[in-house]
mmCIF file of C-alpha atoms in Angstrom:
data_model
loop_
_atom_site.group_PDB
_atom_site.id
_atom_site.type_symbol
_atom_site.label_atom_id
_atom_site.label_comp_id
_atom_site.label_asym_id
_atom_site.label_seq_id
_atom_site.Cartn_x
_atom_site.Cartn_y
_atom_site.Cartn_z
ATOM 1 C CA MET A 1 107.422 96.590 125.488
ATOM 2 C CA THR A 2 107.022 99.923 123.584
ATOM 3 C CA PHE A 3 107.228 100.228 120.114
ATOM 4 C CA HIS A 4 108.357 103.536 118.299
ATOM 5 C CA LEU A 5 107.606 104.264 114.836
ATOM 6 C CA ARG A 6 110.508 105.685 112.871
ATOM 7 C CA LEU A 7 110.259 107.631 109.418
ATOM 8 C CA ALA A 8 113.004 108.638 106.975
ATOM 9 C CA ASP A 9 113.039 111.893 105.256
ATOM 10 C CA ASP A 10 111.162 110.338 102.316
ATOM 11 C CA ASN A 11 108.281 109.295 104.772
ATOM 12 C CA SER A 12 109.563 105.742 104.389
ATOM 13 C CA VAL A 13 109.352 103.534 107.264
ATOM 14 C CA ALA A 14 112.603 102.965 108.892
ATOM 15 C CA GLN A 15 113.560 100.095 111.486
ATOM 16 C CA PRO A 16 110.958 100.741 114.639
ATOM 17 C CA ALA A 17 112.622 100.940 118.071
ATOM 18 C CA LEU A 18 111.578 98.699 120.491
ATOM 19 C CA THR A 19 112.090 99.273 124.417
ATOM 20 C CA MET A 20 112.079 96.766 127.336
ATOM 21 C CA PRO A 21 108.835 96.228 129.104
ATOM 22 C CA GLU A 22 108.633 97.369 132.651
ATOM 23 C CA LYS A 23 109.716 94.867 135.352
ATOM 24 C CA ASP A 24 106.175 94.518 136.855
ATOM 25 C CA ILE A 25 104.198 94.103 133.476
ATOM 26 C CA HIS A 26 101.582 91.015 133.234
ATOM 27 C CA LYS A 27 99.792 89.558 130.417
ATOM 28 C CA TYR A 28 96.598 91.709 130.611
ATOM 29 C CA SER A 29 98.796 94.759 130.849
ATOM 30 C CA ARG A 30 100.249 93.693 127.554
ATOM 31 C CA GLY A 31 96.854 93.479 125.977
ATOM 32 C CA HIS A 32 94.404 91.066 124.778
ATOM 33 C CA ALA A 33 94.012 90.336 121.090
ATOM 34 C CA LEU A 34 90.814 88.578 119.706
ATOM 35 C CA VAL A 35 90.916 87.151 116.280
ATOM 36 C CA VAL A 36 87.506 85.937 114.519
ATOM 37 C CA SER A 37 87.877 82.476 113.167
ATOM 38 C CA GLY A 38 86.789 81.276 109.780
ATOM 39 C CA PRO A 39 84.355 78.119 109.637
ATOM 40 C CA VAL A 40 86.002 74.641 110.157
ATOM 41 C CA LEU A 41 87.444 74.203 106.883
ATOM 42 C CA LYS A 42 88.806 77.500 106.581
ATOM 43 C CA THR A 43 90.387 77.860 110.027
ATOM 44 C CA GLY A 44 94.246 78.222 108.790
ATOM 45 C CA ALA A 45 94.006 82.015 107.919
ATOM 46 C CA SER A 46 92.792 83.322 111.371
ATOM 47 C CA ARG A 47 95.249 80.658 113.086
ATOM 48 C CA LEU A 48 98.347 82.590 111.202
ATOM 49 C CA ALA A 49 96.950 85.834 112.355
ATOM 50 C CA ALA A 50 96.469 84.549 115.937
ATOM 51 C CA ARG A 51 100.119 83.387 116.076
ATOM 52 C CA ALA A 52 101.360 86.565 114.647
ATOM 53 C CA ALA A 53 99.632 88.764 117.194
ATOM 54 C CA LEU A 54 100.854 86.497 119.981
ATOM 55 C CA ALA A 55 104.481 86.610 118.827
ATOM 56 C CA VAL A 56 104.672 90.070 118.400
ATOM 57 C CA GLY A 57 103.907 90.727 122.043
ATOM 58 C CA ALA A 58 100.341 90.655 123.084
ATOM 59 C CA GLY A 59 99.795 89.348 126.204
ATOM 60 C CA LEU A 60 96.690 87.075 125.414
ATOM 61 C CA VAL A 61 95.255 86.033 122.287
ATOM 62 C CA THR A 62 91.909 84.223 121.722
ATOM 63 C CA LEU A 63 90.535 82.533 118.495
ATOM 64 C CA VAL A 64 86.668 82.840 118.715
ATOM 65 C CA GLY A 65 84.138 80.947 116.511
ATOM 66 C CA ASP A 66 81.861 78.154 116.551
ATOM 67 C CA ARG A 67 82.680 74.699 118.101
ATOM 68 C CA SER A 68 83.426 72.759 115.210
ATOM 69 C CA ALA A 69 86.204 75.378 114.184
ATOM 70 C CA LEU A 70 87.465 75.622 117.555
ATOM 71 C CA GLN A 71 87.884 72.040 117.587
ATOM 72 C CA GLU A 72 90.347 72.114 114.492
ATOM 73 C CA HIS A 73 92.386 74.946 116.174
ATOM 74 C CA ALA A 74 92.664 72.881 119.424
ATOM 75 C CA ALA A 75 94.728 70.388 117.253
ATOM 76 C CA HIS A 76 97.156 72.979 116.322
ATOM 77 C CA VAL A 77 97.426 75.564 119.006
ATOM 78 C CA THR A 78 98.547 75.650 122.734
ATOM 79 C CA ALA A 79 99.453 79.130 123.766
ATOM 80 C CA ILE A 80 96.423 80.669 122.057
ATOM 81 C CA MET A 81 92.875 80.649 123.933
ATOM 82 C CA LEU A 82 90.073 79.399 122.207
ATOM 83 C CA LYS A 83 86.495 80.588 123.066
ATOM 84 C CA GLU A 84 83.062 79.673 121.628
ATOM 85 C CA PHE A 85 81.729 83.093 120.716
ATOM 86 C CA ASP A 86 79.461 84.725 117.980
ATOM 87 C CA PRO A 87 80.667 88.134 117.134
ATOM 88 C CA GLY A 88 77.229 89.142 115.731
ATOM 89 C CA HIS A 89 75.444 88.856 119.002
ATOM 90 C CA ASP A 90 77.893 88.180 121.968
ATOM 91 C CA PRO A 91 79.351 91.115 123.950
ATOM 92 C CA LEU A 92 83.144 91.352 123.741
ATOM 93 C CA ASP A 93 84.919 90.862 127.045
ATOM 94 C CA GLU A 94 85.903 94.471 128.490
ATOM 95 C CA ARG A 95 89.512 93.368 128.271
ATOM 96 C CA VAL A 96 89.717 92.864 124.541
ATOM 97 C CA LYS A 97 91.656 95.789 123.254
ATOM 98 C CA ALA A 98 91.812 94.726 119.592
ATOM 99 C CA VAL A 99 89.978 92.459 116.978
ATOM 100 C CA ALA A 100 90.942 91.066 113.742
ATOM 101 C CA ILE A 101 88.514 89.685 111.287
ATOM 102 C CA GLY A 102 88.361 88.547 107.612
ATOM 103 C CA PRO A 103 91.114 85.915 106.948
ATOM 104 C CA GLY A 104 89.193 82.819 105.823
ATOM 105 C CA ALA A 105 85.897 84.603 107.508
ATOM 106 C CA GLY A 106 83.687 83.622 103.930
ATOM 107 C CA VAL A 107 82.281 86.104 101.965
ATOM 108 C CA THR A 108 78.699 85.657 103.448
ATOM 109 C CA PRO A 109 75.928 87.494 105.229
ATOM 110 C CA VAL A 110 77.220 86.446 108.617
ATOM 111 C CA THR A 111 80.543 87.860 108.036
ATOM 112 C CA GLN A 112 79.058 91.430 106.951
ATOM 113 C CA ASN A 113 76.834 91.005 110.208
ATOM 114 C CA ASN A 114 79.819 90.207 112.478
ATOM 115 C CA VAL A 115 81.777 93.162 111.018
ATOM 116 C CA LEU A 116 79.328 95.703 111.612
ATOM 117 C CA ARG A 117 78.688 94.515 114.963
ATOM 118 C CA LEU A 118 82.333 94.710 115.915
ATOM 119 C CA LEU A 119 82.725 98.129 114.554
ATOM 120 C CA GLN A 120 80.246 99.423 117.095
ATOM 121 C CA SER A 121 82.620 98.155 120.193
ATOM 122 C CA GLY A 122 84.574 101.148 120.340
ATOM 123 C CA ILE A 123 87.824 99.125 120.116
ATOM 124 C CA PRO A 124 90.259 99.077 117.055
ATOM 125 C CA ILE A 125 89.136 96.545 114.412
ATOM 126 C CA VAL A 126 91.537 95.103 111.834
ATOM 127 C CA LEU A 127 89.639 94.341 108.539
ATOM 128 C CA ASP A 128 91.342 92.141 105.951
ATOM 129 C CA ALA A 129 90.356 89.663 103.249
ATOM 130 C CA ASP A 130 86.711 88.409 103.229
ATOM 131 C CA ALA A 131 85.928 91.338 105.881
ATOM 132 C CA LEU A 132 86.343 93.986 102.973
ATOM 133 C CA THR A 133 85.389 91.880 100.135
ATOM 134 C CA VAL A 134 81.822 91.293 101.479
ATOM 135 C CA PHE A 135 81.192 95.048 101.352
ATOM 136 C CA ALA A 136 81.978 95.307 97.475
ATOM 137 C CA GLU A 137 78.302 95.827 96.678
ATOM 138 C CA ASN A 138 77.568 98.215 99.374
ATOM 139 C CA ASN A 139 80.645 99.936 100.586
ATOM 140 C CA HIS A 140 78.872 102.842 101.819
ATOM 141 C CA ILE A 141 77.571 100.880 104.600
ATOM 142 C CA LEU A 142 81.177 100.010 105.871
ATOM 143 C CA PHE A 143 82.340 103.285 105.339
ATOM 144 C CA ASN A 144 79.562 105.036 107.345
ATOM 145 C CA ILE A 145 80.657 103.174 110.560
ATOM 146 C CA LEU A 146 84.263 102.863 110.409
ATOM 147 C CA LYS A 147 86.257 104.827 112.964
ATOM 148 C CA SER A 148 89.492 106.528 112.419
ATOM 149 C CA PHE A 149 91.287 104.013 114.635
ATOM 150 C CA ASP A 150 90.040 101.048 112.750
ATOM 151 C CA VAL A 151 92.367 99.724 110.001
ATOM 152 C CA MET A 152 91.679 98.136 106.769
ATOM 153 C CA THR A 153 94.479 96.230 104.773
ATOM 154 C CA PRO A 154 93.278 95.613 101.410
ATOM 155 C CA HIS A 155 95.650 94.262 98.407
ATOM 156 C CA LYS A 156 95.141 95.702 94.998
ATOM 157 C CA GLY A 157 92.156 93.601 94.031
ATOM 158 C CA GLU A 158 90.363 94.185 97.243
ATOM 159 C CA PHE A 159 91.083 97.791 97.105
ATOM 160 C CA ALA A 160 89.419 97.914 93.631
ATOM 161 C CA ARG A 161 86.279 96.528 94.614
ATOM 162 C CA LEU A 162 86.033 99.073 97.580
ATOM 163 C CA PHE A 163 87.247 102.016 95.970
ATOM 164 C CA PRO A 164 86.884 101.308 92.051
ATOM 165 C CA ASP A 165 87.241 104.767 91.207
ATOM 166 C CA LEU A 166 90.824 105.229 92.748
ATOM 167 C CA ALA A 167 92.222 101.625 91.414
ATOM 168 C CA ASP A 168 94.369 103.115 88.698
ATOM 169 C CA GLU A 169 95.583 105.826 90.884
ATOM 170 C CA GLU A 170 99.015 105.888 92.087
ATOM 171 C CA ALA A 171 99.274 103.975 95.306
ATOM 172 C CA ILE A 172 100.013 107.209 97.690
ATOM 173 C CA PRO A 173 97.269 109.117 96.649
ATOM 174 C CA ALA A 174 95.171 106.303 96.239
ATOM 175 C CA ALA A 175 95.672 105.180 99.699
ATOM 176 C CA LEU A 176 95.046 108.969 100.993
ATOM 177 C CA ALA A 177 91.708 109.538 99.355
ATOM 178 C CA ALA A 178 90.835 106.105 100.398
ATOM 179 C CA ALA A 179 91.326 106.901 103.915
ATOM 180 C CA ARG A 180 89.624 110.051 103.867
ATOM 181 C CA ARG A 181 86.514 108.349 102.112
ATOM 182 C CA ALA A 182 86.467 105.505 104.672
ATOM 183 C CA GLY A 183 87.329 107.279 107.722
ATOM 184 C CA CYS A 184 90.223 104.945 108.928
ATOM 185 C CA VAL A 185 93.720 103.780 108.332
ATOM 186 C CA VAL A 186 94.236 102.404 105.131
ATOM 187 C CA LEU A 187 97.150 99.738 104.397
ATOM 188 C CA LEU A 188 97.480 99.223 100.653
ATOM 189 C CA LYS A 189 99.494 96.384 100.361
ATOM 190 C CA GLY A 190 102.182 96.018 97.334
ATOM 191 C CA PRO A 191 105.675 95.944 96.560
ATOM 192 C CA HIS A 192 106.041 99.310 98.308
ATOM 193 C CA THR A 193 103.200 99.133 101.009
ATOM 194 C CA VAL A 194 101.393 102.407 101.747
ATOM 195 C CA ILE A 195 99.858 103.502 104.930
ATOM 196 C CA ALA A 196 97.456 106.552 105.396
ATOM 197 C CA ASP A 197 95.111 108.072 107.525
ATOM 198 C CA PRO A 198 92.041 110.184 107.286
ATOM 199 C CA SER A 199 94.125 113.213 108.675
ATOM 200 C CA GLY A 200 96.336 113.018 105.415
ATOM 201 C CA LYS A 201 99.550 111.189 107.253
ATOM 202 C CA TRP A 202 101.145 108.503 105.137
ATOM 203 C CA ALA A 203 104.106 106.612 105.084
ATOM 204 C CA VAL A 204 105.401 103.910 102.678
ATOM 205 C CA ASN A 205 107.162 100.655 103.663
ATOM 206 C CA LYS A 206 110.165 99.787 101.306
ATOM 207 C CA HIS A 207 111.675 97.230 103.489
ATOM 208 C CA ALA A 208 110.356 94.076 102.014
ATOM 209 C CA SER A 209 111.014 90.883 100.019
ATOM 210 C CA PRO A 210 109.579 89.227 97.037
ATOM 211 C CA TRP A 211 109.485 85.819 99.293
ATOM 212 C CA LEU A 212 106.592 87.426 100.937
ATOM 213 C CA ALA A 213 104.583 86.699 98.074
ATOM 214 C CA THR A 214 103.202 83.267 99.492
ATOM 215 C CA ALA A 215 99.421 82.301 100.791
ATOM 216 C CA GLY A 216 98.932 83.355 104.057
ATOM 217 C CA SER A 217 101.588 86.082 104.102
ATOM 218 C CA GLY A 218 98.721 88.879 104.641
ATOM 219 C CA ASP A 219 97.072 86.829 107.458
ATOM 220 C CA ILE A 220 100.271 87.104 109.199
ATOM 221 C CA LEU A 221 100.337 90.979 108.601
ATOM 222 C CA THR A 222 96.742 91.489 109.876
ATOM 223 C CA GLY A 223 97.941 89.514 113.021
ATOM 224 C CA LEU A 224 101.071 91.853 113.425
ATOM 225 C CA ILE A 225 98.857 94.697 113.432
ATOM 226 C CA CYS A 226 96.152 93.547 115.691
ATOM 227 C CA GLY A 227 98.893 92.424 118.302
ATOM 228 C CA LEU A 228 100.356 95.761 118.120
ATOM 229 C CA LEU A 229 97.009 97.527 118.654
ATOM 230 C CA ALA A 230 96.377 95.478 121.598
ATOM 231 C CA GLN A 231 99.457 96.698 123.083
ATOM 232 C CA GLY A 232 98.122 100.160 122.781
ATOM 233 C CA VAL A 233 100.148 101.188 119.836
ATOM 234 C CA ASN A 234 98.076 104.094 117.819
ATOM 235 C CA SER A 235 96.589 102.601 114.433
ATOM 236 C CA PHE A 236 98.633 104.408 111.769
ATOM 237 C CA ASP A 237 101.803 103.614 113.797
ATOM 238 C CA ALA A 238 100.773 99.873 114.455
ATOM 239 C CA ALA A 239 99.878 99.316 110.603
ATOM 240 C CA ALA A 240 103.385 100.768 109.648
ATOM 241 C CA ILE A 241 105.382 99.227 112.155
ATOM 242 C CA ALA A 242 103.547 95.719 111.337
ATOM 243 C CA ALA A 243 104.398 96.481 107.668
ATOM 244 C CA TRP A 244 108.097 96.683 108.448
ATOM 245 C CA LEU A 245 108.251 93.796 110.680
ATOM 246 C CA HIS A 246 106.311 91.793 108.084
ATOM 247 C CA GLY A 247 109.081 92.976 105.591
ATOM 248 C CA ASP A 248 111.861 92.179 107.545
ATOM 249 C CA ILE A 249 110.586 88.545 108.117
ATOM 250 C CA GLY A 250 110.765 88.083 104.266
ATOM 251 C CA VAL A 251 114.353 89.565 104.157
ATOM 252 C CA ARG A 252 115.679 87.437 106.900
ATOM 253 C CA ALA A 253 113.883 84.050 105.833
ATOM 254 C CA GLY A 254 114.703 84.157 102.092
ATOM 255 C CA PRO A 255 113.773 81.282 99.608
ATOM 256 C CA GLY A 256 111.447 78.869 100.655
ATOM 257 C CA LEU A 257 109.430 80.953 103.229
ATOM 258 C CA THR A 258 105.977 79.915 103.938
ATOM 259 C CA ALA A 259 103.192 81.475 106.416
ATOM 260 C CA ASP A 260 103.532 78.694 108.579
ATOM 261 C CA ALA A 261 107.139 79.469 109.220
ATOM 262 C CA MET A 262 106.643 83.416 109.688
ATOM 263 C CA PRO A 263 105.617 83.501 113.381
ATOM 264 C CA GLU A 264 108.788 81.787 114.320
ATOM 265 C CA PHE A 265 110.932 84.841 112.653
ATOM 266 C CA ILE A 266 109.275 87.398 114.714
ATOM 267 C CA PRO A 267 111.144 87.083 118.046
ATOM 268 C CA LEU A 268 114.463 87.374 115.783
ATOM 269 C CA VAL A 269 112.796 90.642 113.924
ATOM 270 C CA LEU A 270 112.032 92.211 117.418
ATOM 271 C CA GLN A 271 115.598 91.446 118.917
ATOM 272 C CA GLY A 272 116.934 93.327 116.210
ATOM 273 C CA CYS A 273 114.624 96.361 116.960
ATOM 274 C CA LEU A 274 115.466 96.366 120.747
ATOM 275 C CA GLN A 275 117.084 99.142 122.216
ATOM 276 C CA GLU A 276 119.836 98.730 124.673
ATOM 277 C CA ASP A 277 119.227 100.664 127.967
#
């Protein structure tokens, strides 16, 4: 499957185009996404991200963590692989194409070490939630190691912790300045989500719904980005496309939407983007 970002004249994200995969495609050519689990009592967020990465088209998704966390995951998932793994020490499988870390990770030295180690892997890393907050007091360490193909997805509070001097700026100039400073793609979540990269490229997603304001919604967005990156979509496009897809889930689902239900809407959203031959 191939995703194509489309922008309107005002740089707002339009419905992306999705083309059918080649007939000889297999799971490894569709990309392997890895999601780092939180500890045993905080596994839900990473599991939501992993489910979204799989539903958006990654050929394989692996949740990694310690044995106690994986035992909890095993009671909830079947199509997602589980592996004992210490991202702070163990080498990544060479077939892994993208990693997501942060949802439910905990604001701890372990999380900080895991992030720094993963950022040296040379593959795109999606940083969300605790993977951002853990650098609030030493953001320069993070900014010095981020690469242009990495993606951070802060909401307003997380953004203010990392970029306190930009917190009161309008969203577009704030995201652009943050992307230049951090050296990576920044997706600044809000009613109109802004995506910016270090080169000055930007887009805004206006296709969304207030029904997305529910616990775990951001974890779904993280998984969507990771799943697209695993399929070879470039980082800016992956973030922008994921923002639109995430918004469309909210538009389609409406009242009563919960994060647990969101992955079930992803096939319907993708079907709406599919281009006929």
